[in-house]
Short mmCIF file of C-alpha atoms in Angstrom, two decimals:
data_model
loop_
_atom_site.label_atom_id
_atom_site.label_comp_id
_atom_site.label_asym_id
_atom_site.label_seq_id
_atom_site.Cartn_x
_atom_site.Cartn_y
_atom_site.Cartn_z
CA UNK A 1 -7.44 23.00 -101.18
CA UNK A 2 -9.75 20.34 -99.42
CA UNK A 3 -13.39 19.60 -99.42
CA UNK A 4 -14.34 21.36 -96.36
CA UNK A 5 -17.03 19.01 -95.10
CA UNK A 6 -15.08 15.77 -95.72
CA UNK A 7 -12.04 17.08 -94.14
CA UNK A 8 -14.06 18.21 -91.11
CA UNK A 9 -15.63 14.73 -90.91
CA UNK A 10 -12.10 13.11 -91.02
CA UNK A 11 -10.96 15.50 -88.20
CA UNK A 12 -14.14 14.54 -86.04
CA UNK A 13 -13.39 10.91 -86.67
CA UNK A 14 -9.82 11.21 -85.74
CA UNK A 15 -10.76 13.05 -82.60
CA UNK A 16 -13.17 10.35 -81.66
CA UNK A 17 -10.74 7.34 -82.16
CA UNK A 18 -7.65 9.04 -80.86
CA UNK A 19 -8.19 8.13 -77.27
CA UNK A 20 -8.76 4.55 -78.21
CA UNK A 21 -5.62 4.36 -80.25
CA UNK A 22 -3.60 6.00 -77.54
CA UNK A 23 -4.85 3.43 -75.01
CA UNK A 24 -4.07 0.57 -77.43
CA UNK A 25 -0.56 1.77 -78.14
CA UNK A 26 0.19 1.31 -74.44
CA UNK A 27 -0.88 -2.25 -74.37
CA UNK A 28 0.33 -3.75 -77.59
CA UNK A 29 2.24 -2.82 -80.69
CA UNK A 30 -0.13 -1.69 -83.53
CA UNK A 31 1.39 -2.80 -86.86
CA UNK A 32 -1.25 -1.57 -89.15
CA UNK A 33 -4.03 0.92 -89.45
CA UNK A 34 -6.51 0.67 -92.35
CA UNK A 35 -9.13 3.26 -93.18
CA UNK A 36 -11.80 2.47 -95.71
CA UNK A 37 -15.09 4.10 -96.93
CA UNK A 38 -17.51 4.26 -99.73
CA UNK A 39 -18.51 7.40 -101.75
CA UNK A 40 -18.13 10.46 -99.64
CA UNK A 41 -17.02 8.12 -96.79
CA UNK A 42 -14.16 7.05 -99.15
CA UNK A 43 -13.09 10.70 -99.39
CA UNK A 44 -13.31 11.04 -95.53
CA UNK A 45 -11.06 7.73 -95.21
CA UNK A 46 -8.46 9.21 -97.60
CA UNK A 47 -8.34 12.45 -95.55
CA UNK A 48 -8.07 10.36 -92.35
CA UNK A 49 -5.01 8.58 -93.86
CA UNK A 50 -3.38 11.83 -94.73
CA UNK A 51 -4.03 13.25 -91.29
CA UNK A 52 -2.87 10.16 -89.56
CA UNK A 53 0.33 10.00 -91.55
CA UNK A 54 0.93 13.64 -90.64
CA UNK A 55 0.50 12.82 -86.90
CA UNK A 56 2.93 9.97 -87.07
CA UNK A 57 5.57 12.01 -88.91
CA UNK A 58 8.26 13.15 -86.53
CA UNK A 59 10.29 16.13 -87.91
CA UNK A 60 13.38 14.65 -86.24
CA UNK A 61 13.10 11.37 -88.18
CA UNK A 62 14.93 10.84 -91.44
CA UNK A 63 13.33 8.76 -94.24
CA UNK A 64 15.66 5.72 -93.35
CA UNK A 65 15.57 6.03 -89.62
CA UNK A 66 15.57 2.93 -87.51
CA UNK A 67 12.56 4.22 -85.52
CA UNK A 68 10.39 4.38 -88.56
CA UNK A 69 10.05 0.57 -88.30
CA UNK A 70 8.07 1.07 -84.99
CA UNK A 71 5.28 3.16 -86.64
CA UNK A 72 2.30 1.43 -88.07
CA UNK A 73 1.74 0.97 -91.72
CA UNK A 74 -1.20 3.25 -92.63
CA UNK A 75 -3.35 2.36 -95.70
CA UNK A 76 -6.63 3.36 -97.23
CA UNK A 77 -9.04 1.55 -99.52
CA UNK A 78 -11.81 3.72 -100.88
CA UNK A 79 -14.66 2.73 -103.13
CA UNK A 80 -16.44 5.21 -105.38
CA UNK A 81 -14.95 8.16 -103.78
CA UNK A 82 -14.79 11.65 -105.37
CA UNK A 83 -11.49 13.23 -106.18
CA UNK A 84 -10.23 14.96 -103.05
CA UNK A 85 -6.59 16.05 -104.00
CA UNK A 86 -4.40 17.21 -106.74
CA UNK A 87 -2.52 14.87 -109.04
CA UNK A 88 0.83 15.55 -107.33
CA UNK A 89 -0.70 14.57 -103.84
CA UNK A 90 -2.39 11.60 -105.35
CA UNK A 91 0.98 10.41 -106.91
CA UNK A 92 2.76 10.88 -103.67
CA UNK A 93 0.27 8.74 -101.80
CA UNK A 94 -0.09 6.01 -104.35
CA UNK A 95 1.55 3.43 -102.14
CA UNK A 96 -0.92 4.41 -99.23
CA UNK A 97 -4.32 5.01 -100.88
CA UNK A 98 -6.02 2.72 -103.23
CA UNK A 99 -9.29 3.90 -104.81
CA UNK A 100 -11.57 1.80 -106.81
CA UNK A 101 -14.54 2.82 -108.76
CA UNK A 102 -17.11 1.13 -111.07
CA UNK A 103 -16.88 2.18 -114.75
CA UNK A 104 -20.50 3.53 -114.63
CA UNK A 105 -20.20 5.44 -111.26
CA UNK A 106 -20.33 9.27 -111.88
CA UNK A 107 -19.34 10.30 -108.41
CA UNK A 108 -15.55 9.73 -108.76
CA UNK A 109 -15.57 11.66 -111.87
CA UNK A 110 -17.37 14.72 -110.73
CA UNK A 111 -15.79 17.93 -109.98
CA UNK A 112 -16.78 21.38 -109.19
CA UNK A 113 -16.06 22.38 -112.78
CA UNK A 114 -18.24 19.56 -114.10
CA UNK A 115 -21.20 20.40 -111.83
CA UNK A 116 -20.98 24.16 -112.89
CA UNK A 117 -20.91 23.12 -116.53
CA UNK A 118 -23.94 20.81 -116.02
CA UNK A 119 -25.84 23.67 -114.12
CA UNK A 120 -25.17 26.02 -117.02
CA UNK A 121 -26.42 23.56 -119.52
CA UNK A 122 -29.48 22.83 -117.51
CA UNK A 123 -30.32 26.49 -117.21
CA UNK A 124 -29.76 26.81 -120.98
CA UNK A 125 -32.05 23.88 -121.62
CA UNK A 126 -34.69 25.24 -119.25
CA UNK A 127 -34.60 28.66 -120.99
CA UNK A 128 -34.90 27.04 -124.39
CA UNK A 129 -37.79 24.91 -123.31
CA UNK A 130 -39.53 28.00 -121.84
CA UNK A 131 -39.28 29.91 -125.11
CA UNK A 132 -40.79 26.82 -126.93
CA UNK A 133 -43.74 26.68 -124.53
CA UNK A 134 -44.26 30.44 -124.95
CA UNK A 135 -44.40 30.10 -128.76
CA UNK A 136 -46.74 27.11 -128.55
CA UNK A 137 -49.05 29.03 -126.12
CA UNK A 138 -49.10 32.03 -128.41
CA UNK A 139 -50.28 29.91 -131.37
CA UNK A 140 -47.43 28.53 -133.09
CA UNK A 141 -44.36 27.82 -134.65
#
């Protein structure tokens, strides 16, 4: 399951740069392609990396094929990006995607579950505060 907007952004970027990459590949050999981004852009960069790796993958190639040497090395460096994939996918891409975050940055630690829990707590706090205000308005505690 993917973050719809980040994945859509990655697809849009890939569509935009594809003609340029195609034209360059005819002129000179491309050894390395690096994607990078910060925050949501880091998530987009990671999706770009996954999409690009998928485009480069030839079902006829084996893992140790001689032709794999002619393919560019694809890497990603993301900074402060939210989590975008499962632990299993993350593990499989460990040699391709490096993600860095500051210890105090909450964005990389947020998830839908965390946001829903935070929303529930905020609603509860607002209800309690509302009850207190009503009691005070009615003369007391």
